One Martini backbone bead per residue (centre of mass of N, CA, C, O) as a GRO file, in nm:
protein
  199
    1UNK     BB    1  10.781   9.571   7.239
    2UNK     BB    2  10.870   9.437   7.525
    3UNK     BB    3  11.105   9.646   7.527
    4UNK     BB    4  11.242   9.882   7.707
    5UNK     BB    5  11.327  10.222   7.697
    6UNK     BB    6  11.522  10.387   7.898
    7UNK     BB    7  11.578  10.306   8.184
    8UNK     BB    8  11.547  10.404   8.483
    9UNK     BB    9  11.668  10.353   8.796
   10UNK     BB   10  11.396  10.273   8.923
   11UNK     BB   11  11.340  10.038   8.731
   12UNK     BB   12  11.594   9.867   8.785
   13UNK     BB   13  11.551   9.826   9.089
   14UNK     BB   14  11.267   9.697   9.078
   15UNK     BB   15  11.350   9.460   8.880
   16UNK     BB   16  11.586   9.329   9.059
   17UNK     BB   17  11.388   9.339   9.315
   18UNK     BB   18  11.209   9.342   9.635
   19UNK     BB   19  11.150   9.636   9.674
   20UNK     BB   20  10.988   9.904   9.821
   21UNK     BB   21  10.867  10.002   9.542
   22UNK     BB   22  10.648   9.751   9.557
   23UNK     BB   23  10.556   9.708   9.816
   24UNK     BB   24  10.321   9.532   9.925
   25UNK     BB   25  10.180   9.245   9.818
   26UNK     BB   26   9.884   9.391   9.881
   27UNK     BB   27   9.900   9.593   9.609
   28UNK     BB   28   9.709   9.854   9.427
   29UNK     BB   29   9.685  10.022   9.108
   30UNK     BB   30   9.473  10.267   8.953
   31UNK     BB   31   9.402  10.300   8.599
   32UNK     BB   32   9.174  10.547   8.456
   33UNK     BB   33   8.860  10.631   8.405
   34UNK     BB   34   8.532  10.679   8.490
   35UNK     BB   35   8.473  10.379   8.533
   36UNK     BB   36   8.697  10.335   8.762
   37UNK     BB   37   8.604  10.596   8.924
   38UNK     BB   38   8.275  10.639   8.921
   39UNK     BB   39   8.180  10.830   8.703
   40UNK     BB   40   7.920  11.087   8.625
   41UNK     BB   41   7.778  11.348   8.513
   42UNK     BB   42   8.059  11.476   8.542
   43UNK     BB   43   8.103  11.511   8.903
   44UNK     BB   44   7.992  11.249   8.962
   45UNK     BB   45   7.964  10.976   9.214
   46UNK     BB   46   7.963  10.695   9.338
   47UNK     BB   47   7.912  10.571   9.642
   48UNK     BB   48   8.079  10.307   9.526
   49UNK     BB   49   8.355  10.295   9.407
   50UNK     BB   50   8.575  10.072   9.287
   51UNK     BB   51   8.792  10.113   9.506
   52UNK     BB   52   8.594  10.064   9.746
   53UNK     BB   53   8.493   9.785   9.659
   54UNK     BB   54   8.765   9.647   9.665
   55UNK     BB   55   8.827   9.705   9.963
   56UNK     BB   56   8.579   9.557  10.078
   57UNK     BB   57   8.628   9.269   9.933
   58UNK     BB   58   8.964   9.331   9.978
   59UNK     BB   59   9.112   9.427  10.270
   60UNK     BB   60   9.423   9.347  10.217
   61UNK     BB   61   9.433   9.577  10.035
   62UNK     BB   62   9.620   9.836   9.892
   63UNK     BB   63   9.454  10.117   9.756
   64UNK     BB   64   9.534  10.303   9.456
   65UNK     BB   65   9.385  10.597   9.318
   66UNK     BB   66   9.448  10.711   8.960
   67UNK     BB   67   9.192  10.811   8.854
   68UNK     BB   68   9.030  10.983   8.560
   69UNK     BB   69   8.819  11.173   8.428
   70UNK     BB   70   8.848  11.144   8.074
   71UNK     BB   71   9.079  10.971   8.031
   72UNK     BB   72   9.358  10.870   7.842
   73UNK     BB   73   9.607  10.670   7.742
   74UNK     BB   74   9.757  10.881   7.574
   75UNK     BB   75   9.794  11.080   7.810
   76UNK     BB   76   9.918  10.893   8.037
   77UNK     BB   77  10.171  10.774   7.885
   78UNK     BB   78  10.351  11.035   7.896
   79UNK     BB   79  10.396  10.993   8.236
   80UNK     BB   80  10.414  10.699   8.344
   81UNK     BB   81  10.724  10.627   8.358
   82UNK     BB   82  10.772  10.881   8.582
   83UNK     BB   83  10.600  10.756   8.790
   84UNK     BB   84  10.525  10.689   9.112
   85UNK     BB   85  10.529  10.358   9.256
   86UNK     BB   86  10.395  10.080   9.492
   87UNK     BB   87  10.251   9.871   9.347
   88UNK     BB   88  10.242   9.535   9.258
   89UNK     BB   89   9.968   9.612   9.116
   90UNK     BB   90   9.844   9.697   8.786
   91UNK     BB   91   9.555   9.872   8.678
   92UNK     BB   92   9.412   9.895   8.341
   93UNK     BB   93   9.152  10.137   8.228
   94UNK     BB   94   9.130  10.162   7.881
   95UNK     BB   95   8.963  10.295   7.548
   96UNK     BB   96   8.703  10.457   7.488
   97UNK     BB   97   8.816  10.743   7.454
   98UNK     BB   98   9.016  10.672   7.236
   99UNK     BB   99   8.811  10.558   7.032
  100UNK     BB  100   8.630  10.814   7.010
  101UNK     BB  101   8.912  10.989   6.924
  102UNK     BB  102   9.118  10.828   6.754
  103UNK     BB  103   9.345  10.704   6.924
  104UNK     BB  104   9.657  10.540   7.016
  105UNK     BB  105   9.595  10.286   7.210
  106UNK     BB  106   9.804  10.060   7.169
  107UNK     BB  107  10.062  10.221   7.219
  108UNK     BB  108   9.989  10.319   7.504
  109UNK     BB  109   9.947  10.046   7.644
  110UNK     BB  110  10.220   9.921   7.588
  111UNK     BB  111  10.387  10.131   7.738
  112UNK     BB  112  10.262  10.084   8.020
  113UNK     BB  113  10.315   9.784   8.052
  114UNK     BB  114  10.621   9.787   8.012
  115UNK     BB  115  10.688   9.975   8.247
  116UNK     BB  116  10.563   9.806   8.479
  117UNK     BB  117  10.724   9.543   8.423
  118UNK     BB  118  11.010   9.675   8.456
  119UNK     BB  119  10.942   9.720   8.775
  120UNK     BB  120  10.802   9.428   8.867
  121UNK     BB  121  10.506   9.430   8.786
  122UNK     BB  122  10.182   9.364   8.779
  123UNK     BB  123   9.933   9.325   8.515
  124UNK     BB  124   9.601   9.457   8.443
  125UNK     BB  125   9.351   9.429   8.198
  126UNK     BB  126   9.066   9.584   8.089
  127UNK     BB  127   8.790   9.580   7.952
  128UNK     BB  128   8.505   9.697   7.809
  129UNK     BB  129   8.230   9.822   7.890
  130UNK     BB  130   7.915   9.862   7.852
  131UNK     BB  131   7.683  10.020   7.630
  132UNK     BB  132   7.407  10.219   7.475
  133UNK     BB  133   7.631  10.288   7.256
  134UNK     BB  134   7.869  10.234   7.025
  135UNK     BB  135   7.944   9.925   6.971
  136UNK     BB  136   8.177   9.939   6.759
  137UNK     BB  137   8.374  10.108   6.928
  138UNK     BB  138   8.389   9.925   7.173
  139UNK     BB  139   8.484   9.669   7.024
  140UNK     BB  140   8.747   9.784   6.913
  141UNK     BB  141   8.879   9.853   7.185
  142UNK     BB  142   8.857   9.573   7.314
  143UNK     BB  143   9.037   9.427   7.105
  144UNK     BB  144   9.293   9.581   7.170
  145UNK     BB  145   9.324   9.507   7.466
  146UNK     BB  146   9.328   9.201   7.424
  147UNK     BB  147   9.581   9.196   7.243
  148UNK     BB  148   9.781   9.320   7.440
  149UNK     BB  149   9.751   9.108   7.662
  150UNK     BB  150   9.847   8.870   7.487
  151UNK     BB  151  10.123   8.982   7.382
  152UNK     BB  152  10.216   9.060   7.706
  153UNK     BB  153  10.117   8.858   7.921
  154UNK     BB  154   9.837   8.962   8.051
  155UNK     BB  155   9.575   8.997   8.227
  156UNK     BB  156   9.213   8.967   8.153
  157UNK     BB  157   8.929   9.163   8.215
  158UNK     BB  158   8.603   9.074   8.109
  159UNK     BB  159   8.372   9.323   8.090
  160UNK     BB  160   8.191   9.251   7.837
  161UNK     BB  161   8.068   8.978   7.995
  162UNK     BB  162   7.912   9.148   8.183
  163UNK     BB  163   7.613   9.183   8.290
  164UNK     BB  164   7.342   9.388   8.162
  165UNK     BB  165   7.082   9.559   8.306
  166UNK     BB  166   6.806   9.711   8.342
  167UNK     BB  167   6.891  10.025   8.484
  168UNK     BB  168   7.242  10.006   8.502
  169UNK     BB  169   7.264  10.309   8.399
  170UNK     BB  170   7.352  10.648   8.428
  171UNK     BB  171   7.418  10.634   8.121
  172UNK     BB  172   7.542  10.553   7.811
  173UNK     BB  173   7.840  10.483   7.961
  174UNK     BB  174   7.774  10.471   8.273
  175UNK     BB  175   7.769  10.302   8.550
  176UNK     BB  176   7.589  10.189   8.783
  177UNK     BB  177   7.623  10.037   9.075
  178UNK     BB  178   7.563   9.734   9.008
  179UNK     BB  179   7.751   9.715   8.759
  180UNK     BB  180   8.011   9.815   8.885
  181UNK     BB  181   8.030   9.589   9.098
  182UNK     BB  182   8.052   9.356   8.888
  183UNK     BB  183   8.317   9.450   8.765
  184UNK     BB  184   8.480   9.414   9.023
  185UNK     BB  185   8.429   9.112   9.055
  186UNK     BB  186   8.580   9.036   8.796
  187UNK     BB  187   8.849   9.155   8.879
  188UNK     BB  188   8.884   8.977   9.135
  189UNK     BB  189   8.917   8.710   8.989
  190UNK     BB  190   9.194   8.792   8.873
  191UNK     BB  191   9.338   8.866   9.132
  192UNK     BB  192   9.308   8.586   9.272
  193UNK     BB  193   9.479   8.433   9.054
  194UNK     BB  194   9.739   8.611   9.105
  195UNK     BB  195   9.663   8.663   9.445
  196UNK     BB  196   9.555   8.445   9.674
  197UNK     BB  197   9.682   8.570   9.943
  198UNK     BB  198   9.469   8.837   9.918
  199UNK     BB  199   9.168   8.713   9.957
   0.00000   0.00000   0.00000
């Protein structure tokens, strides 16, 4: 499952050398749903969304935010292979929406990770953040993401282990600012271990 099928020329070029397609060394692209987007209650967004928090805490990074409220890995994986990327590191945060809709999360994540790695990029998968309901669904999705990370040898940011305190949710699914910021801090721990020169 680790071998990509039908690499297009852009993938071959990027995988072959340290080409401009990989961007500068401290560059990261974010893919995910409303949790990584910082969205909640329809079209509202946190004052400091995760992309902005990451930029503030690690100013050496060039952060490209490709997150979309409500997106599933299953939907994004359909176009992911053919999307143009410049980040050296790709962060993928997906799973809860797929699990809630009983979509093929594992297949979609594997496809995205394999495509990004074939381009010569580093990939980080995040676990699922805590919720105020549907614990079994969240746990099932989190286990899938963890398994894909282990199988494909990519770092895993364990968001499920980040403490959630009373009053730190914007609604039953979406983090309010303090919890969201701590999720980014956990992600940064993994980024720093992968690219200490960018800390």
